Coordinates of C-alpha atoms in Angstrom, one line a residue:
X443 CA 95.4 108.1 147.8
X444 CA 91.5 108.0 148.1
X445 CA 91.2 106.3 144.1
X446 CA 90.7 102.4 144.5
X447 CA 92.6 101.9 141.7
X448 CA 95.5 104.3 140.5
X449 CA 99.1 105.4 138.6
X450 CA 101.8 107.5 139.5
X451 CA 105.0 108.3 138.9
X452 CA 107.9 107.0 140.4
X453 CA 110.6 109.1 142.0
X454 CA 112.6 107.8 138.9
X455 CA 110.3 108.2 136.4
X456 CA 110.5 111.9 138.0
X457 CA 113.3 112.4 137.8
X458 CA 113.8 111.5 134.5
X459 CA 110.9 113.2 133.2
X460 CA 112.3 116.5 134.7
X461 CA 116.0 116.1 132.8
X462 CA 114.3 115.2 130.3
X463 CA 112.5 118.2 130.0
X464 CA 115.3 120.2 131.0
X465 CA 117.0 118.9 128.1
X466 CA 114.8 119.5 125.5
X467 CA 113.9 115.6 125.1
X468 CA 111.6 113.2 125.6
X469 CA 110.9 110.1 128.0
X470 CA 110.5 107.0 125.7
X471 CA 108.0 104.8 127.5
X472 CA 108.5 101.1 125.8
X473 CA 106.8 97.9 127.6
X474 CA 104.0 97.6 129.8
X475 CA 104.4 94.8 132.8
X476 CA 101.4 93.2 134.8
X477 CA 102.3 91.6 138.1
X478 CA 100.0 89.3 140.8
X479 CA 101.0 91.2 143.9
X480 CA 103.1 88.5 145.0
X481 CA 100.6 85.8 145.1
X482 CA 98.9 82.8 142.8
X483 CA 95.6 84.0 143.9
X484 CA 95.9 87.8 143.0
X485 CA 97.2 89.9 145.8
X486 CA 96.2 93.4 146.0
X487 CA 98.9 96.0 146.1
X488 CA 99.7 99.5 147.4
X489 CA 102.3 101.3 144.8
X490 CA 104.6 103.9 146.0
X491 CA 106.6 106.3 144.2
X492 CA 109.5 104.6 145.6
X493 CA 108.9 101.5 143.8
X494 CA 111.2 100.5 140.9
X495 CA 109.9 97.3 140.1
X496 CA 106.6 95.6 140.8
X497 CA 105.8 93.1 143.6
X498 CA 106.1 89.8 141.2
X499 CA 105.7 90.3 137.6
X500 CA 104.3 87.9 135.2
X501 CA 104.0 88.8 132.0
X502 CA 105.3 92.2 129.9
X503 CA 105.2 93.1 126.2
X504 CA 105.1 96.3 124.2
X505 CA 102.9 99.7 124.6
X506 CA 100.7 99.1 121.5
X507 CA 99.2 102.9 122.1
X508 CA 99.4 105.8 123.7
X509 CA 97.8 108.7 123.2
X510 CA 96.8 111.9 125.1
X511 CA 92.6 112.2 126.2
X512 CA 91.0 113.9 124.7
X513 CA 88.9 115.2 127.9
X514 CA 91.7 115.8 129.8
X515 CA 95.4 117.3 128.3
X516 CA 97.2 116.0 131.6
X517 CA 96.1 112.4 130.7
X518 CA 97.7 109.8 128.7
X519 CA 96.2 106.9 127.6
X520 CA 98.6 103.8 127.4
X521 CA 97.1 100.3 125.5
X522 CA 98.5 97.0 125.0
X523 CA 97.1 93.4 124.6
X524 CA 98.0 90.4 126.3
X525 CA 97.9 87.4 123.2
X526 CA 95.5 84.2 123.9
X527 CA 98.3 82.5 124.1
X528 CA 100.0 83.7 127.7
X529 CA 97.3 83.5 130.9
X530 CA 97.4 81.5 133.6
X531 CA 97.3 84.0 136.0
X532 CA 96.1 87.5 138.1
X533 CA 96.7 91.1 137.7
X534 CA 96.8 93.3 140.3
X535 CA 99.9 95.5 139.4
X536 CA 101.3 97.5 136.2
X537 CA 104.2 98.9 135.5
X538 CA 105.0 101.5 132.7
X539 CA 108.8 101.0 131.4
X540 CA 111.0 103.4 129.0
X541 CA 113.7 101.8 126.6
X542 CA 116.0 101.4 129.7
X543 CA 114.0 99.4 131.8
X544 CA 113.2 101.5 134.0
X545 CA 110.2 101.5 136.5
X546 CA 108.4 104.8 135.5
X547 CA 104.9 104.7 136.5
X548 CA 103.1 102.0 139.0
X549 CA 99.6 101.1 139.0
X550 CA 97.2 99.2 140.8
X551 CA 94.6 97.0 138.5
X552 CA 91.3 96.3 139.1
X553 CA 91.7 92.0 140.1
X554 CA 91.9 89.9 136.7
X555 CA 92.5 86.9 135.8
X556 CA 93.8 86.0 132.5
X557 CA 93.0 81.9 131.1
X558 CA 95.2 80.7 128.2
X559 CA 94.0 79.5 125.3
X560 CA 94.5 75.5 126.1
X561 CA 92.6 76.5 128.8
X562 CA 89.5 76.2 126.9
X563 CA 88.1 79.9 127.6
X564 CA 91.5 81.8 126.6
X565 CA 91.3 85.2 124.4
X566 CA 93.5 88.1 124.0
X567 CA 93.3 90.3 127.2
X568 CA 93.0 94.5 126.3
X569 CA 95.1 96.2 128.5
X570 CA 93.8 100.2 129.0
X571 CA 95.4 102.7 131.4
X572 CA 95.0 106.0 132.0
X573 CA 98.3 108.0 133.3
X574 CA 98.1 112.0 134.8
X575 CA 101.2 114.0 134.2
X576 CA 101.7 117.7 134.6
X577 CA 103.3 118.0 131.5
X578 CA 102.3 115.2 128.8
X579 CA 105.0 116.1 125.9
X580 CA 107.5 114.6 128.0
X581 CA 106.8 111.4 127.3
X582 CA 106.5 109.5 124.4
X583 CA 106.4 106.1 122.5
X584 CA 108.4 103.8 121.3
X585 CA 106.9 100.3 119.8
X586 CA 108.3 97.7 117.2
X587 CA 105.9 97.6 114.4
X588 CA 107.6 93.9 114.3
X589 CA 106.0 93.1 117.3
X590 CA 102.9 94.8 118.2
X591 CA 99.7 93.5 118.5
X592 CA 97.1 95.5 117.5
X593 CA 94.2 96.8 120.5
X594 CA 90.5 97.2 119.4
X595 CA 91.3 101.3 119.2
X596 CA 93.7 101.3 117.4
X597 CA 92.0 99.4 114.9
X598 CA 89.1 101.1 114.9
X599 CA 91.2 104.2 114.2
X600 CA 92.7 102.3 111.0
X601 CA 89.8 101.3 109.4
X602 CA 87.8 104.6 110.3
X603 CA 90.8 106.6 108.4
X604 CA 91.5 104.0 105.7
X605 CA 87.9 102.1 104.9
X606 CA 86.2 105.6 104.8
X607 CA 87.9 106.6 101.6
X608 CA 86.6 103.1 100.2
X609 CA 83.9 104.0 97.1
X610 CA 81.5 102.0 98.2
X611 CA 77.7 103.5 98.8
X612 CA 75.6 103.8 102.0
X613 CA 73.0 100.5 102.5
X614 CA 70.2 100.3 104.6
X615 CA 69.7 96.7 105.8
X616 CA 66.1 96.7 106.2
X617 CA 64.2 93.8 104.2
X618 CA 62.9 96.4 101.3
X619 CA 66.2 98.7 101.7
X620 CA 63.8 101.7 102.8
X621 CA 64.1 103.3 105.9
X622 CA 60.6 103.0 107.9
X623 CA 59.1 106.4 109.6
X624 CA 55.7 107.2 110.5
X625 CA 54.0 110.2 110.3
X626 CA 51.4 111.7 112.9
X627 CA 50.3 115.1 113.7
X628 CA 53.2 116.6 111.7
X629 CA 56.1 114.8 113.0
X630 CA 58.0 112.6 111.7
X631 CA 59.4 109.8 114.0
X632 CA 61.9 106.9 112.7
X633 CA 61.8 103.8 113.9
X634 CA 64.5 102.4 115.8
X635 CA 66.6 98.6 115.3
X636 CA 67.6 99.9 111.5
X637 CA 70.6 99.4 110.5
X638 CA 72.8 101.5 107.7
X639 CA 75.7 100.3 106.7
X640 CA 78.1 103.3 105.6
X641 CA 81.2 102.4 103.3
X642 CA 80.7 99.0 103.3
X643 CA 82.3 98.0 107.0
X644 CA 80.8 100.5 109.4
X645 CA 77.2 99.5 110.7
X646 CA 74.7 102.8 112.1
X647 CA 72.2 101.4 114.2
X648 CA 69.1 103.6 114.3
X649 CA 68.4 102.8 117.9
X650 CA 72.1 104.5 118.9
X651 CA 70.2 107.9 118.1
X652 CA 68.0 109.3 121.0
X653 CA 64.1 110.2 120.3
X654 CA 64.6 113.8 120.0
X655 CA 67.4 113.4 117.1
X656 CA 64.8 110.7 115.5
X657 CA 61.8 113.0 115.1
X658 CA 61.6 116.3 113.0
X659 CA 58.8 118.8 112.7
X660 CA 57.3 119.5 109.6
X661 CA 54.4 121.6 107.9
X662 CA 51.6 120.8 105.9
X663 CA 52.0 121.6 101.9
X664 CA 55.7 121.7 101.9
X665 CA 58.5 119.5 100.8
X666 CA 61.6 118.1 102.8
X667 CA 64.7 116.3 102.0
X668 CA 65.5 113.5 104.8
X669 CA 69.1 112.5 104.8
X670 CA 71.9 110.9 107.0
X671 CA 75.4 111.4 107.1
X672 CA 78.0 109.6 109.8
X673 CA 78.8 112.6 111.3
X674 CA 75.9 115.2 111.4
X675 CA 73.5 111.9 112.1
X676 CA 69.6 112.7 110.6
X677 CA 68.5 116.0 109.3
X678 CA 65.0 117.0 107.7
X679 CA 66.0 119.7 105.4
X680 CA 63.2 122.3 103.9
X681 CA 63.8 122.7 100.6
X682 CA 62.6 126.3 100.6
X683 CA 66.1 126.8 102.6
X684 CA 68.3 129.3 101.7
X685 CA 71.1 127.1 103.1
X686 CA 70.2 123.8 102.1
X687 CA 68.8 125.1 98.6
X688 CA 70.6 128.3 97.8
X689 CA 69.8 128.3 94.0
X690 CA 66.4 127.1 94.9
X691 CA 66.8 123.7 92.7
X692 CA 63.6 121.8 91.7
X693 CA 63.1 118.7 94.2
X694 CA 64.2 116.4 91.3
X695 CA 67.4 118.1 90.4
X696 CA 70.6 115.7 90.6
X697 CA 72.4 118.0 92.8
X698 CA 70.2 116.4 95.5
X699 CA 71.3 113.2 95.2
X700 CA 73.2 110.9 97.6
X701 CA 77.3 110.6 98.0
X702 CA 79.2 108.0 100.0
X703 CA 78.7 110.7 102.9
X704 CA 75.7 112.9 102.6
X705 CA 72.4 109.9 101.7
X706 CA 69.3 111.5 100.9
X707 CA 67.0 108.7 102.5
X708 CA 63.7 110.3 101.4
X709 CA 61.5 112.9 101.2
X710 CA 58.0 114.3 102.8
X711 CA 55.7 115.9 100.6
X712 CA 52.1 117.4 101.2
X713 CA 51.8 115.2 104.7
X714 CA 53.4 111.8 102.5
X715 CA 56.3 110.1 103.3
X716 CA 58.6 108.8 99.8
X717 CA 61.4 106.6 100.7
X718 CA 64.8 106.3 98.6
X719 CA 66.0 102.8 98.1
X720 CA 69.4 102.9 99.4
X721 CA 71.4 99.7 98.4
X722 CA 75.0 99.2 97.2
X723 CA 73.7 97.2 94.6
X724 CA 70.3 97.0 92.6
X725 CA 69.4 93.5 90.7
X726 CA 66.8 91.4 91.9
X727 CA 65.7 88.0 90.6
X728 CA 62.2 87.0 91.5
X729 CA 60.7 84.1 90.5
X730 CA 56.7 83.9 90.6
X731 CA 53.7 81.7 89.2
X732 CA 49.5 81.6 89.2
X733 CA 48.0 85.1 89.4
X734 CA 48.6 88.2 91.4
X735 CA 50.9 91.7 91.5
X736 CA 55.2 91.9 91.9
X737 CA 55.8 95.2 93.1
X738 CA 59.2 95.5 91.7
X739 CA 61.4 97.8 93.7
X740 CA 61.7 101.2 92.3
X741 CA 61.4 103.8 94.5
X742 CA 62.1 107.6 94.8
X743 CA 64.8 109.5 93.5
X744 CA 65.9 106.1 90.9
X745 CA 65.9 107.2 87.4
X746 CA 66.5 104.4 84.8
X747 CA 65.6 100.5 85.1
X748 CA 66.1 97.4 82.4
X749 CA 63.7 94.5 82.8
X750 CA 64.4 91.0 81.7
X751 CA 61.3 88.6 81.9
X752 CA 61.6 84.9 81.0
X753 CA 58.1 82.5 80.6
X754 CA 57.8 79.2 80.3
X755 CA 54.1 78.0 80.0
X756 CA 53.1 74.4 79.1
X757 CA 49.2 75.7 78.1
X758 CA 47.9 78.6 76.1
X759 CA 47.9 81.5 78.6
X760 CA 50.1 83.3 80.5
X761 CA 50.1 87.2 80.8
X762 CA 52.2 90.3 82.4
X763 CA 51.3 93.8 82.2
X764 CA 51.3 97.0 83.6
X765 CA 47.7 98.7 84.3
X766 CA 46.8 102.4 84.4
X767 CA 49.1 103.5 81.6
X768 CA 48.7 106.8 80.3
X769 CA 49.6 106.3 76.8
X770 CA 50.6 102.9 75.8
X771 CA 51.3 101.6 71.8
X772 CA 51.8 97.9 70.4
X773 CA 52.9 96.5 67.7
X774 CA 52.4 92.5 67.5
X775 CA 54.1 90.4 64.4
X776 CA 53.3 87.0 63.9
X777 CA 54.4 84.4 61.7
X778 CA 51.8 81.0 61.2
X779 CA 51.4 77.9 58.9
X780 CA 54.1 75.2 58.4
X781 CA 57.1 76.1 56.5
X782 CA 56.1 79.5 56.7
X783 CA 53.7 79.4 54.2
X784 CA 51.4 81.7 55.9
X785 CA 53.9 85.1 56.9
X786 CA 51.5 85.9 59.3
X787 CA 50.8 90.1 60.0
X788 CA 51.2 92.5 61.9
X789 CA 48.3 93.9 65.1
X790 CA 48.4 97.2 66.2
X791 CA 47.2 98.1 69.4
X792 CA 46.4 101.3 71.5
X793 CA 44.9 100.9 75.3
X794 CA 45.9 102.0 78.7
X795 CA 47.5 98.7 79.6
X796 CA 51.3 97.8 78.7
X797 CA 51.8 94.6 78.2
X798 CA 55.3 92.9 78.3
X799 CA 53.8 89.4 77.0
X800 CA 50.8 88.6 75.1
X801 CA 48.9 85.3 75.2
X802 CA 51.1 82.8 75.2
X803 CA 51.2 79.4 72.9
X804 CA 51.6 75.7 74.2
X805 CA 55.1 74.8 74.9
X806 CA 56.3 78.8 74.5
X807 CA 59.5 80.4 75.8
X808 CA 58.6 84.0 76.4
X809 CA 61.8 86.7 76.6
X810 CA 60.7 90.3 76.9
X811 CA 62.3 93.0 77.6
X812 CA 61.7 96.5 79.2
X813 CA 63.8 99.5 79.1
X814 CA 62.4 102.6 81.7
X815 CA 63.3 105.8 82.2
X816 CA 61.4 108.5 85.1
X817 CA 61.5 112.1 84.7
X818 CA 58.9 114.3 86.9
X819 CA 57.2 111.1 87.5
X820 CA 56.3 110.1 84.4
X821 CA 57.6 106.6 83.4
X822 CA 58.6 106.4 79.8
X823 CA 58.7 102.8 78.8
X824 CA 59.8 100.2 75.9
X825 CA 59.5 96.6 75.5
X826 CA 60.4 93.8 73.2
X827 CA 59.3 90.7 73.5
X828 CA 60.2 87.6 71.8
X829 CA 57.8 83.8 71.5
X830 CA 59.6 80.8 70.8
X831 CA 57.1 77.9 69.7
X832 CA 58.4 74.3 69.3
X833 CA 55.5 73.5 67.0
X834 CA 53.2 75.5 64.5
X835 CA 49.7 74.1 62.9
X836 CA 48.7 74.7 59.6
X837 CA 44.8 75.8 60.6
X838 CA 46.2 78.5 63.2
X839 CA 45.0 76.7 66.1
X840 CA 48.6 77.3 67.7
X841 CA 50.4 80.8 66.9
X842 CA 54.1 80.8 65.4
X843 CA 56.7 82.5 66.3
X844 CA 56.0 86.4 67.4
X845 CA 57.4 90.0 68.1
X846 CA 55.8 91.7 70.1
X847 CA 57.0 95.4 70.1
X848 CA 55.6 98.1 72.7
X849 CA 56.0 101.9 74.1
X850 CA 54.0 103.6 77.0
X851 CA 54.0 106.4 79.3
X852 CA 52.7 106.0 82.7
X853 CA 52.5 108.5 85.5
X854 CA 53.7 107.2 88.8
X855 CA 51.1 107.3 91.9
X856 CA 51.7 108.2 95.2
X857 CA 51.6 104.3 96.2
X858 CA 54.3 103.6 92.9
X859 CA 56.6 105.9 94.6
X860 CA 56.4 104.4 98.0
X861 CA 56.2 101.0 97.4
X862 CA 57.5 100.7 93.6
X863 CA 56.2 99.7 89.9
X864 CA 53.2 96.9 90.2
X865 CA 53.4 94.2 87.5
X866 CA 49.7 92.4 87.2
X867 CA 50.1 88.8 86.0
X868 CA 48.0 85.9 85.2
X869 CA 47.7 82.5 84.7
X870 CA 51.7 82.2 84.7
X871 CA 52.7 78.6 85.2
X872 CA 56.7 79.4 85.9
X873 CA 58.7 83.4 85.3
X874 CA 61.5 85.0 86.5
X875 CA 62.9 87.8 86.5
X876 CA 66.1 90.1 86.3
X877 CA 65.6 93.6 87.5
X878 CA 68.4 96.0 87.3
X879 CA 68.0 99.9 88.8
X880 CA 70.5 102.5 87.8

């Protein structure tokens, strides 16, 4: 035997693999033994076929697995784990025993030794070996489900069959939930450490994939579809196709869009790279002050958004908008004077700015909120927003209560789509917000 380490099959596990097999039946292998080789220190030992029992055993439990190789139709793989609890001592030796205790196949095991758990470094110990038999559906398993403990495989195989039929959608863990690619010289290359998380348990780590099935070819002035799945890995798909687009769909069509098993990560068009947001779920709650731009994520493929924006200023100012509007109507009620005396009116407005608040009053609560739907890239918007004063003055100096209703259409930029909706704000002493994407 030139192996260092090896099975094989006992002239009584021959024996009765050959009547078995003359009658039709099958060889029920049950338990799985480890021995020391006859010594506290781990002895190493030479099995023979004559063996029927192993040099000094010291510890046996039941054949959690066993399963033929999928390489190799001669192999069977046998499994079993030795609890935290047992230990104390080395392996050298294995034994493989059917339902009458009967010394089938012999092994020799790499030297291990196995702590306990009141040993301070105890842990279960996975037990994997591989047995060659000229005809494998001689043998087969017997376990107690009672009894079993479960190996890594095995449970790896449970949740892969189970967990995969689980609704839940693809995720990309990445801070923004984008996937990050560069382009150059009409390749596009994604970056490795990303993680996507697919049916809520079973992590893809960008890195596992090798350079060549990162990077994709593409051509200047024409449009691609990048998706993942867990089986096919990436694919850049033209959508001028026949086989990816046989009823040659518009890019926007729904048919496109992602399932549990097929995500459409995002697309490259005319030499620019659009990333999908892929998240299981899509409400975010910034909080912001003083002046500046929340890019609020919305990015390609999402087609409806509500907005809920909450001010609280303790001085007369405080503004949030959205610039570079197409289109964009307002209609501003107001209501002054003490005991309503003065009903106020009403200020129409047309500009290419939509704002969700106007100026707001000392001591205000602000609540607007925005409703958006995207078809073709154009955004179609509505807002209502309510002002809540504390105090009124006769002379006007402080605003009353106001309504502020508002619709806009906006067409999305290249930099909206990559990096999402830009809201300007000003002079904004405490907001937060509640964006929901559907």
């Amino acid at each position: 035997m030139n192996q260092q380490f090896f099975s094989l099959l006992t002239e009584l596990g021959q024996a009765r693999i050959i009547n078995a097999h003359a009658l039709g039946k099958t060889v029920k292998l049950t338990k799985l033994k480890v021995g020391d080789g006859g010594d506290d220190g781990g002895k190493e030992t030479n099995p023979k076929e004559t063996d029927t029992a192993l040099v000094r055993e010291r510890w046996e439990g039941p054949i959690n697995s066993i399963f033929q190789d999928p390489e190799n139709d001669n192999w069977l793989v046998a499994e079993t784990v030795i609890p935290e609890e047992d230990g104390n001592f080395y392996i050298t030796e294995f034994g493989l025993y059917d339902q009458d205790d009967n010394l089938i196949i012999v092994g020799k095991y790499p030297k291990t030794y196995k702590p306990t758990l009141a040993q301070g470094s105890g842990s279960s110990l996975y037990v994997r070996v591989i047995l060659e038999l000229s005809n494998t559906d001689t043998v087969a398993l017997k376990i107690d489900p009672a009894i079993v403990l479960a190996s890594r495989s095995y449970v790896d195989e449970l949740l892969m069959s189970s967990f995969s039929q689980l609704p839940i959608a693809a995720e990309l863990l990445t801070p923004d939930n984008r996937l990050q690619v560069t382009l150059s010289d009409k390749l596009l290359i994604i970056k490795p450490n990303q993680i996507i998380r697919w049916r809520g348990w079973k992590d893809f780590n960008t890195s596992n994939y090798s350079e060549i099935e990162r990077q994709f070819s593409y051509q200047a002035g024409k449009t691609y579809h990048l998706r993942w799945s867990p089986a096919a890995g990436f694919k850049l798909k033209d959508l001028v196709d026949s086989t990816y687009n046989s009823n040659n769909l518009a890019e926007q069509d729904l048919s496109f869009d992602s399932t549990y098993d097929d995500v459409l990560i995002g697309k490259v068009e005319n030499g620019d790279y659009y990333p999908a947001i892929i998240a299981t779920k899509r409400l975010y709650r910034p909080q912001f002050s003083g002046d500046g731009t929340l890019w609020l994520p919305l990015g390609y493929r999402d087609r409806s958004f509500r907005l809920l924006v909450t001010i609280r200023n303790q001085q007369q100012k405080g503004n949030i908008l959205i610039k570079s509007v197409d289109k964009a109507h307002t209609a501003l009620f107001t209501m002054r004077g003490n005991n309503h005396g003065d009903k106020g009116g009403v200020e129409l407005n047309s500009d290419d700015e939509f704002w969700l608040t106007s100026n707001n009053s000392n001591g205000e609560v602000s609540i607007s909120t925005l409703t958006g739907d995207i078809i073709d890239n154009w955004l179609y918007m509505q807002n209502h927003q309510s002002e809540y004063v504390k105090t009124v003055s006769p002379d006007d100096t402080i605003d009353g209560d106001e309504e502020l209703f508002s619709m806009g259409i906006k067409r999305l930029t290249t930099e909206d789509v990559q990096k999402g909706l830009p809201l300007e704000y000003e002079d904004i002493e405490s907001a937060s917000i509640a964006f929901e994407v559907f």
